[in-house]
Each structure stands twice: as structure tokens, then as C-alpha cells.
mmCIF file of C-alpha atoms in Angstrom:
data_model
loop_
_atom_site.group_PDB
_atom_site.id
_atom_site.type_symbol
_atom_site.label_atom_id
_atom_site.label_comp_id
_atom_site.label_asym_id
_atom_site.label_seq_id
_atom_site.Cartn_x
_atom_site.Cartn_y
_atom_site.Cartn_z
ATOM 1 C CA MET T 1 -42.947 26.534 65.453
ATOM 2 C CA SER T 2 -41.639 30.058 65.868
ATOM 3 C CA THR T 3 -39.343 29.579 62.873
ATOM 4 C CA ALA T 4 -42.221 28.290 60.739
ATOM 5 C CA THR T 5 -44.421 31.136 61.892
ATOM 6 C CA ALA T 6 -41.729 33.679 61.068
ATOM 7 C CA SER T 7 -41.211 32.192 57.616
ATOM 8 C CA ARG T 8 -44.951 32.263 56.919
ATOM 9 C CA SER T 9 -45.118 35.865 58.102
ATOM 10 C CA SER T 10 -42.212 36.946 55.911
ATOM 11 C CA SER T 11 -43.665 35.135 52.918
ATOM 12 C CA GLY T 12 -47.007 36.835 53.546
ATOM 13 C CA ARG T 13 -45.342 40.264 53.639
ATOM 14 C CA SER T 14 -43.433 39.565 50.437
ATOM 15 C CA SER T 15 -46.602 38.391 48.651
ATOM 16 C CA ALA T 16 -48.434 41.511 49.834
ATOM 17 C CA ARG T 17 -45.607 43.681 48.489
ATOM 18 C CA SER T 18 -45.732 41.859 45.158
ATOM 19 C CA LEU T 19 -49.500 42.326 44.937
ATOM 20 C CA SER T 20 -49.066 45.989 45.710
ATOM 21 C CA ARG T 21 -46.453 46.340 42.981
ATOM 22 C CA SER T 22 -48.620 44.496 40.468
ATOM 23 C CA GLY T 23 -51.619 46.609 41.407
ATOM 24 C CA THR T 24 -49.618 49.795 40.909
ATOM 25 C CA THR T 25 -48.363 48.561 37.553
ATOM 26 C CA SER T 26 -51.827 47.651 36.352
ATOM 27 C CA MET T 27 -53.223 51.014 37.438
ATOM 28 C CA SER T 28 -50.646 52.995 35.513
ATOM 29 C CA GLY T 29 -50.175 50.492 32.696
ATOM 30 C CA SER T 30 -52.453 49.370 29.915
ATOM 31 C CA GLY T 31 -54.671 46.350 29.521
ATOM 32 C CA SER T 32 -54.003 43.417 27.254
ATOM 33 C CA ALA T 33 -56.640 41.606 25.231
ATOM 34 C CA GLU T 34 -54.731 38.353 25.803
ATOM 35 C CA ASN T 35 -55.986 38.377 29.405
ATOM 36 C CA LEU T 36 -59.648 38.447 28.362
ATOM 37 C CA PRO T 37 -61.598 35.222 27.665
ATOM 38 C CA PRO T 38 -63.204 34.766 24.219
ATOM 39 C CA ARG T 39 -66.725 35.388 25.532
ATOM 40 C CA THR T 40 -65.651 38.711 27.005
ATOM 41 C CA LEU T 41 -63.897 39.710 23.788
ATOM 42 C CA SER T 42 -67.094 38.972 21.845
ATOM 43 C CA ARG T 43 -69.094 41.212 24.162
ATOM 44 C CA VAL T 44 -66.538 44.038 23.930
ATOM 45 C CA ALA T 45 -66.530 43.764 20.130
ATOM 46 C CA ARG T 46 -70.334 44.040 20.043
ATOM 47 C CA GLU T 47 -70.282 47.139 22.236
ATOM 48 C CA VAL T 48 -67.539 48.698 20.134
ATOM 49 C CA ARG T 49 -69.616 48.210 16.990
ATOM 50 C CA SER T 50 -72.583 49.790 18.733
ATOM 51 C CA LEU T 51 -70.494 52.776 19.857
ATOM 52 C CA LEU T 52 -69.173 53.308 16.350
ATOM 53 C CA LYS T 53 -72.651 53.093 14.857
ATOM 54 C CA ASP T 54 -74.533 55.145 17.447
ATOM 55 C CA PRO T 55 -72.188 57.023 19.815
ATOM 56 C CA PRO T 56 -73.534 59.015 22.780
ATOM 57 C CA GLU T 57 -73.711 62.790 22.479
ATOM 58 C CA GLY T 58 -70.290 64.405 22.664
ATOM 59 C CA VAL T 59 -68.448 61.069 22.751
ATOM 60 C CA LYS T 60 -66.434 59.300 20.057
ATOM 61 C CA LEU T 61 -64.250 56.233 20.123
ATOM 62 C CA VAL T 62 -60.662 56.751 19.032
ATOM 63 C CA VAL T 63 -59.857 54.100 16.441
ATOM 64 C CA ASP T 64 -56.973 53.175 14.199
ATOM 65 C CA PRO T 65 -57.455 55.182 10.965
ATOM 66 C CA GLU T 66 -56.287 52.228 8.856
ATOM 67 C CA THR T 67 -58.439 49.495 10.399
ATOM 68 C CA GLY T 68 -61.314 51.584 11.748
ATOM 69 C CA THR T 69 -61.222 49.618 15.019
ATOM 70 C CA PRO T 70 -59.671 50.251 18.463
ATOM 71 C CA ALA T 71 -55.992 49.417 18.804
ATOM 72 C CA SER T 72 -56.840 47.113 21.740
ATOM 73 C CA LEU T 73 -60.152 45.710 22.969
ATOM 74 C CA ALA T 74 -58.773 45.655 26.500
ATOM 75 C CA GLU T 75 -58.076 49.396 26.488
ATOM 76 C CA LEU T 76 -60.746 51.495 24.822
ATOM 77 C CA GLN T 77 -59.843 55.096 24.070
ATOM 78 C CA ALA T 78 -62.482 57.754 23.605
ATOM 79 C CA GLU T 79 -62.728 61.486 23.132
ATOM 80 C CA ILE T 80 -65.166 63.725 24.968
ATOM 81 C CA SER T 81 -66.161 67.209 23.891
ATOM 82 C CA GLY T 82 -66.438 69.811 26.625
ATOM 83 C CA PRO T 83 -70.116 70.466 27.417
ATOM 84 C CA THR T 84 -71.547 73.890 26.637
ATOM 85 C CA GLY T 85 -71.687 76.273 29.586
ATOM 86 C CA THR T 86 -68.774 74.628 31.420
ATOM 87 C CA PRO T 87 -65.099 75.645 31.722
ATOM 88 C CA TYR T 88 -64.330 72.797 29.303
ATOM 89 C CA GLU T 89 -66.513 74.124 26.489
ATOM 90 C CA SER T 90 -65.117 73.933 22.911
ATOM 91 C CA LYS T 91 -62.223 71.719 24.030
ATOM 92 C CA TYR T 92 -61.708 67.982 23.511
ATOM 93 C CA PHE T 93 -60.342 65.525 26.057
ATOM 94 C CA GLN T 94 -59.132 61.971 25.648
ATOM 95 C CA LEU T 95 -59.732 59.206 28.160
ATOM 96 C CA LYS T 96 -59.391 55.443 28.296
ATOM 97 C CA LEU T 97 -61.207 52.544 29.896
ATOM 98 C CA VAL T 98 -58.863 49.748 30.953
ATOM 99 C CA LEU T 99 -60.466 46.316 31.319
ATOM 100 C CA SER T 100 -59.214 43.831 33.892
ATOM 101 C CA ALA T 101 -58.995 40.063 33.432
ATOM 102 C CA ASP T 102 -62.253 39.497 35.371
ATOM 103 C CA PHE T 103 -64.319 41.999 33.372
ATOM 104 C CA PRO T 104 -67.355 42.333 33.432
ATOM 105 C CA ALA T 105 -67.497 41.032 36.985
ATOM 106 C CA SER T 106 -65.376 44.041 37.965
ATOM 107 C CA PRO T 107 -65.685 47.498 36.404
ATOM 108 C CA PRO T 108 -63.100 48.967 34.043
ATOM 109 C CA ARG T 109 -60.739 51.642 35.322
ATOM 110 C CA GLY T 110 -61.141 55.075 33.815
ATOM 111 C CA TYR T 111 -58.305 57.556 33.178
ATOM 112 C CA PHE T 112 -58.197 60.951 31.538
ATOM 113 C CA GLN T 113 -55.223 61.037 29.207
ATOM 114 C CA THR T 114 -55.618 64.789 28.718
ATOM 115 C CA LYS T 115 -54.733 66.822 31.802
ATOM 116 C CA ILE T 116 -57.869 68.349 33.253
ATOM 117 C CA TYR T 117 -58.666 70.372 36.374
ATOM 118 C CA HIS T 118 -61.632 68.603 37.935
ATOM 119 C CA PRO T 119 -62.560 67.515 41.483
ATOM 120 C CA ASN T 120 -63.104 63.879 40.466
ATOM 121 C CA VAL T 121 -59.955 63.475 38.374
ATOM 122 C CA ASP T 122 -56.516 62.827 39.843
ATOM 123 C CA MET T 123 -54.096 65.446 38.540
ATOM 124 C CA SER T 124 -51.087 63.102 38.487
ATOM 125 C CA THR T 125 -52.550 59.835 37.151
ATOM 126 C CA GLY T 126 -55.754 61.022 35.455
ATOM 127 C CA ALA T 127 -57.792 58.438 37.411
ATOM 128 C CA ILE T 128 -61.540 59.067 37.367
ATOM 129 C CA CYS T 129 -63.690 58.672 40.465
ATOM 130 C CA VAL T 130 -67.342 58.062 39.616
ATOM 131 C CA ASN T 131 -69.887 55.740 41.192
ATOM 132 C CA THR T 132 -70.651 54.083 37.853
ATOM 133 C CA LEU T 133 -67.139 52.636 37.912
ATOM 134 C CA LYS T 134 -67.402 51.686 41.576
ATOM 135 C CA LYS T 135 -70.436 50.732 43.674
ATOM 136 C CA ASP T 136 -73.012 51.322 40.919
ATOM 137 C CA TRP T 137 -71.284 48.999 38.454
ATOM 138 C CA THR T 138 -73.097 45.855 37.310
ATOM 139 C CA SER T 139 -72.047 43.182 34.856
ATOM 140 C CA VAL T 140 -74.585 44.478 32.314
ATOM 141 C CA THR T 141 -73.420 48.116 32.380
ATOM 142 C CA LYS T 142 -72.540 49.302 28.891
ATOM 143 C CA PHE T 143 -69.557 51.376 27.809
ATOM 144 C CA ALA T 144 -71.891 53.943 26.262
ATOM 145 C CA HIS T 145 -73.484 54.544 29.678
ATOM 146 C CA VAL T 146 -70.081 54.874 31.361
ATOM 147 C CA LEU T 147 -68.831 57.413 28.822
ATOM 148 C CA SER T 148 -72.050 59.435 29.063
ATOM 149 C CA ILE T 149 -71.750 59.562 32.859
ATOM 150 C CA VAL T 150 -68.127 60.717 32.626
ATOM 151 C CA ARG T 151 -69.161 63.542 30.304
ATOM 152 C CA CYS T 152 -71.980 64.501 32.683
ATOM 153 C CA LEU T 153 -69.327 64.639 35.391
ATOM 154 C CA LEU T 154 -67.841 67.634 33.572
ATOM 155 C CA ILE T 155 -71.178 69.395 34.003
ATOM 156 C CA VAL T 156 -71.909 68.419 37.611
ATOM 157 C CA PRO T 157 -68.834 67.393 39.630
ATOM 158 C CA PHE T 158 -69.125 65.521 42.924
ATOM 159 C CA PRO T 159 -66.657 67.215 45.287
ATOM 160 C CA GLU T 160 -67.746 64.884 48.121
ATOM 161 C CA SER T 161 -65.714 62.075 46.510
ATOM 162 C CA SER T 162 -62.949 64.185 45.049
ATOM 163 C CA LEU T 163 -59.528 62.962 43.933
ATOM 164 C CA ASN T 164 -58.348 66.551 43.540
ATOM 165 C CA ASP T 165 -59.005 68.088 46.943
ATOM 166 C CA GLU T 166 -57.946 71.559 45.894
ATOM 167 C CA ALA T 167 -60.361 71.598 42.957
ATOM 168 C CA GLY T 168 -63.129 70.131 45.129
ATOM 169 C CA LYS T 169 -62.701 72.757 47.834
ATOM 170 C CA LEU T 170 -62.482 75.559 45.300
ATOM 171 C CA PHE T 171 -65.615 74.284 43.556
ATOM 172 C CA MET T 172 -67.516 74.514 46.852
ATOM 173 C CA ASP T 173 -66.093 77.843 48.045
ATOM 174 C CA SER T 174 -65.722 79.901 44.860
ATOM 175 C CA TYR T 175 -67.056 78.524 41.604
ATOM 176 C CA GLU T 176 -65.769 81.558 39.697
ATOM 177 C CA GLU T 177 -62.169 80.854 40.723
ATOM 178 C CA PHE T 178 -62.601 77.145 40.084
ATOM 179 C CA SER T 179 -63.996 77.897 36.637
ATOM 180 C CA ARG T 180 -61.094 80.225 35.878
ATOM 181 C CA ARG T 181 -58.478 77.608 36.768
ATOM 182 C CA ALA T 182 -60.328 74.830 34.986
ATOM 183 C CA ARG T 183 -60.605 76.973 31.855
ATOM 184 C CA LEU T 184 -56.910 77.823 32.010
ATOM 185 C CA MET T 185 -56.000 74.122 32.153
ATOM 186 C CA ALA T 186 -58.433 73.348 29.336
ATOM 187 C CA ASP T 187 -56.905 76.046 27.135
ATOM 188 C CA VAL T 188 -53.416 74.664 27.754
ATOM 189 C CA HIS T 189 -54.039 70.912 27.479
ATOM 190 C CA GLY T 190 -57.387 70.486 25.715
ATOM 191 C CA ARG T 191 -57.536 70.049 21.957
ATOM 192 C CA PRO T 192 -59.146 72.881 19.977
ATOM 193 C CA ARG T 193 -60.306 70.324 17.392
ATOM 194 C CA PRO T 194 -61.306 66.682 17.766
ATOM 195 C CA PHE T 195 -58.560 64.103 17.551
ATOM 196 C CA THR T 196 -60.934 62.021 15.463
ATOM 197 C CA GLU T 197 -60.984 64.722 12.745
ATOM 198 C CA MET T 198 -58.634 62.952 10.383
ATOM 199 C CA VAL T 199 -58.821 61.194 7.071
ATOM 200 C CA ASP T 200 -60.500 57.847 7.619
ATOM 201 C CA CYS T 201 -58.587 55.581 5.254
ATOM 202 C CA GLY T 202 -60.949 52.733 5.963
ATOM 203 C CA ASN T 203 -64.052 54.771 5.062
ATOM 204 C CA GLY T 204 -63.540 54.980 1.331
ATOM 205 C CA GLY T 205 -61.070 57.849 1.637
ATOM 206 C CA LEU T 206 -63.622 60.272 3.082
ATOM 207 C CA ASP T 207 -62.693 63.244 5.209
ATOM 208 C CA ASN T 208 -64.595 63.009 8.505
ATOM 209 C CA ARG T 209 -65.007 66.799 8.618
ATOM 210 C CA THR T 210 -66.368 67.432 5.124
ATOM 211 C CA GLY T 211 -67.436 64.003 3.914
ATOM 212 C CA GLN T 212 -65.720 64.729 0.615
ATOM 213 C CA LYS T 213 -63.553 62.304 -1.290
ATOM 214 C CA VAL T 214 -59.872 62.762 -0.584
ATOM 215 C CA LYS T 215 -57.557 62.847 -3.600
ATOM 216 C CA GLU T 216 -55.216 59.914 -3.743
ATOM 217 C CA LEU T 217 -51.532 60.647 -4.004
ATOM 218 C CA SER T 218 -51.166 58.280 -6.935
ATOM 219 C CA GLY T 219 -53.297 60.595 -9.038
ATOM 220 C CA ASP T 220 -51.155 63.663 -8.368
ATOM 221 C CA ALA T 221 -47.619 62.355 -7.999
ATOM 222 C CA PRO T 222 -45.704 59.874 -10.186
ATOM 223 C CA SER T 223 -44.784 56.510 -8.793
ATOM 224 C CA ARG T 224 -41.203 55.329 -8.308
ATOM 225 C CA SER T 225 -41.317 53.208 -11.454
ATOM 226 C CA GLU T 226 -42.523 56.205 -13.445
ATOM 227 C CA LEU T 227 -39.740 58.338 -12.019
ATOM 228 C CA LYS T 228 -37.155 55.704 -12.940
ATOM 229 C CA ARG T 229 -38.537 55.471 -16.480
ATOM 230 C CA GLY T 230 -38.482 59.249 -16.751
ATOM 231 C CA ILE T 231 -34.863 59.446 -15.566
ATOM 232 C CA SER T 232 -33.725 56.724 -17.953
ATOM 233 C CA SER T 233 -35.542 58.295 -20.912
ATOM 234 C CA ALA T 234 -34.056 61.702 -20.064
ATOM 235 C CA THR T 235 -30.565 60.153 -19.992
ATOM 236 C CA MET T 236 -31.110 58.498 -23.368
ATOM 237 C CA SER T 237 -32.446 61.695 -24.930
ATOM 238 C CA SER T 238 -29.486 63.712 -23.634
ATOM 239 C CA SER T 239 -27.019 61.206 -25.103
ATOM 240 C CA SER T 240 -28.668 61.498 -28.542
ATOM 241 C CA LEU T 241 -28.294 65.276 -28.719
ATOM 242 C CA PRO T 242 -26.066 66.659 -31.535
ATOM 243 C CA VAL T 243 -22.357 67.121 -30.778
ATOM 244 C CA HIS T 244 -20.645 70.435 -31.434
ATOM 245 C CA ARG T 245 -17.211 70.864 -32.927
ATOM 246 C CA GLY T 246 -15.657 71.158 -29.486
ATOM 247 C CA GLY T 247 -16.817 67.621 -28.729
ATOM 248 C CA ARG T 248 -19.441 68.763 -26.211
ATOM 249 C CA SER T 249 -23.049 67.843 -26.620
ATOM 250 C CA MET T 250 -25.968 70.104 -25.985
ATOM 251 C CA SER T 251 -26.390 68.439 -22.599
ATOM 252 C CA GLY T 252 -23.068 69.970 -21.537
ATOM 253 C CA THR T 253 -24.301 73.503 -22.011
ATOM 254 C CA SER T 254 -26.093 75.086 -19.083
ATOM 255 C CA MET T 255 -28.920 77.556 -19.060
ATOM 256 C CA ARG T 256 -29.921 79.572 -16.070
ATOM 257 C CA SER T 257 -33.656 79.190 -16.589
ATOM 258 C CA SER T 258 -36.200 77.681 -18.874
ATOM 259 C CA GLY T 259 -36.975 81.130 -20.163
ATOM 260 C CA SER T 260 -33.385 81.756 -21.218
ATOM 261 C CA LEU T 261 -33.311 78.295 -22.756
ATOM 262 C CA SER T 262 -36.337 78.992 -24.893
ATOM 263 C CA ARG T 263 -35.054 82.434 -25.862
ATOM 264 C CA SER T 264 -31.589 81.188 -26.729
ATOM 265 C CA SER T 265 -32.984 78.279 -28.729
ATOM 266 C CA SER T 266 -35.331 80.555 -30.650
ATOM 267 C CA VAL T 267 -32.564 83.057 -31.341
ATOM 268 C CA GLY T 268 -30.194 80.281 -32.372
ATOM 269 C CA SER T 269 -32.720 78.768 -34.717
ATOM 270 C CA ASN T 270 -33.558 82.128 -36.232
ATOM 271 C CA GLY T 271 -29.903 83.028 -36.563
ATOM 272 C CA GLY T 272 -29.193 79.669 -38.154
ATOM 273 C CA ALA T 273 -32.009 80.186 -40.585
ATOM 274 C CA LEU T 274 -30.676 83.612 -41.489
ATOM 275 C CA ARG T 275 -27.176 82.268 -41.953
ATOM 276 C CA ASN T 276 -28.434 79.429 -44.069
ATOM 277 C CA SER T 277 -30.524 81.726 -46.196
ATOM 278 C CA GLY T 278 -27.603 84.132 -46.593
ATOM 279 C CA ASN T 279 -25.188 81.361 -47.493
ATOM 280 C CA SER T 280 -27.579 79.943 -50.031
ATOM 281 C CA LYS T 281 -27.881 83.324 -51.747
ATOM 282 C CA THR T 282 -24.175 84.156 -51.802
ATOM 283 C CA GLY T 283 -23.289 80.659 -52.847
ATOM 284 C CA GLY T 284 -25.715 80.863 -55.742
ATOM 285 C CA GLY T 285 -24.247 84.216 -56.875
ATOM 286 C CA VAL T 286 -20.657 82.894 -56.919
ATOM 287 C CA LYS T 287 -21.623 79.890 -59.023
ATOM 288 C CA ASN T 288 -23.394 82.074 -61.552
ATOM 289 C CA LYS T 289 -20.354 84.330 -61.860
ATOM 290 C CA LYS T 290 -18.067 81.322 -62.477
ATOM 291 C CA LYS T 291 -20.361 80.026 -65.220
ATOM 292 C CA SER T 292 -20.427 83.416 -66.924
ATOM 293 C CA LEU T 293 -16.583 83.611 -66.850
ATOM 294 C CA LYS T 294 -16.296 80.182 -68.415
ATOM 295 C CA ARG T 295 -18.595 81.199 -71.219
ATOM 296 C CA LEU T 296 -16.402 84.173 -71.928
#
């Protein structure tokens, strides 16, 4: 009995260690859509479409510029603009919501991917502590509500449930010093412009900043086939150039610049014309003299 009890105890400890390791991996790792059932994927897809169509203030989903959709439905990435009047103003911060296999029964886990100095954000992992992702979570809570609450957290932190004790204490004791440090971190790690300000290839080639049509490269630069045709035609034209007495074609001569080439060609043509005209005159005079001698 003691042996069986000891074996059960050791197996229990090993299973606990394995659960701990898996929990640590899932916290720091990313979610996989393969772990979500089809019904859950359908719900996530509907919410993603809603977020893309009508995003909350200061929040945008980060999507693949080619497909216009998130890279993974099990790990939604978003960008939050720093609210006005806060140390995070005019900066942009990325975060992600990682869905577990039993979503929506359990809330997603939120992480800031941009380093940020905040009482409710872990400095090392970026984990976010907010009641919406804990005790206030329900199976009908929407992603839009979660992202709005996280942005509001940048306006009104909750130092009572802080993950960064230093920031929480500083927020309570000296807001000016807290604001200075938070602003310093935001200036170093925050983006001065939104990550989502890029050419949306799936939106008809429109620039998200200006809404203007972006010029396609094919209209400005030749394609590979055109380059090959140009090279082959240039080779053929060079081989058909006239050959000089020395056996070298015009392609063998080198000019330092296009300007010198044009000048030399113009001078050569003019000189040739002069020589030809001179030769024609002198040649005509010699023939006339010979005819007059014969008559004599």
C-alpha cells in the first residue's frame, strides 16, 4: 500500500509539473486556431468583421496587408492610440488577445507587445490585469468591449490590482514622477505613427493615410520579359553597326558620356559631310582638266 501510495504521489507531482510547464508555455506562447471548434471560429470571424467595419475609438485590428484579415483567429492583434492628456498621448501600442481552447467559456489573455510603463501591465511579459478579462468576463463579452476597456485603462489605472508594483506605488505617491517615467518609456518604445498606416493591397491599392490610389510598379518599371527583349535587341543592333578598317565595330568604341557621344557623332557627321563635299569638288575639277588635255 505504501508503495502504491508513493507511486501515486510521485505521478501526481509529475503531472502537476507538466501542467505548470504547459501553463507557462501557453502564457508566453501564441494561440492556434486548430484548437478552436468550428462554432467558436464562426463567432470570432463575425466579431473580426465587426471590428474591421466599426472599430472602437482609438483601436484598430492589425491585419495581413495582403489578405486584409488577421494572421490567426486564435491570436488577435490590435493597436491602441495613446489617449489625449495621458503620458501615452500621440504614441501607438500593440497588444494581442490570445484565445484558449475553451473560449468563450474562459476569457482571452491580454498582452501588450509594446513595452509600456503602467501599473496593470507586467513589464517582463506584457500581461494585462483588468477585471474584464477576469471576474467580469462573460461568454457574451465582445472583443470590442475588451479593447475599449484596455484603452480606458491607460486613462485610469487601477493600482490596487497592479502587476507593476513600482508603477502602482509611484502612481499613488507622485503622479508627476509616474507620468515622467511613463512618458519616457512611451517615447522609447511607442510608435510615433500607427502600424496600420501602410498600403492596403487588398483595398484596391489605396493608401490608408491619404486614400489615394497607389501607383503600381508595373506602370513605372519594365518587366523581366521586357528587359530581356531590350537586352537582346540592343545586342542585335550593336552587331549590325558598321565595321571600321581596323576590324572594330562602333560598339567597340567607348564614350565617356551621352553628351560626348552626341557631340562626337555630330562632329563626325559634319566632318564627313565636309570631306565628302570637298572630295566631290576636287574630283570634279581633276576630271575636267583631263578632258581638256585630251581635247588638246
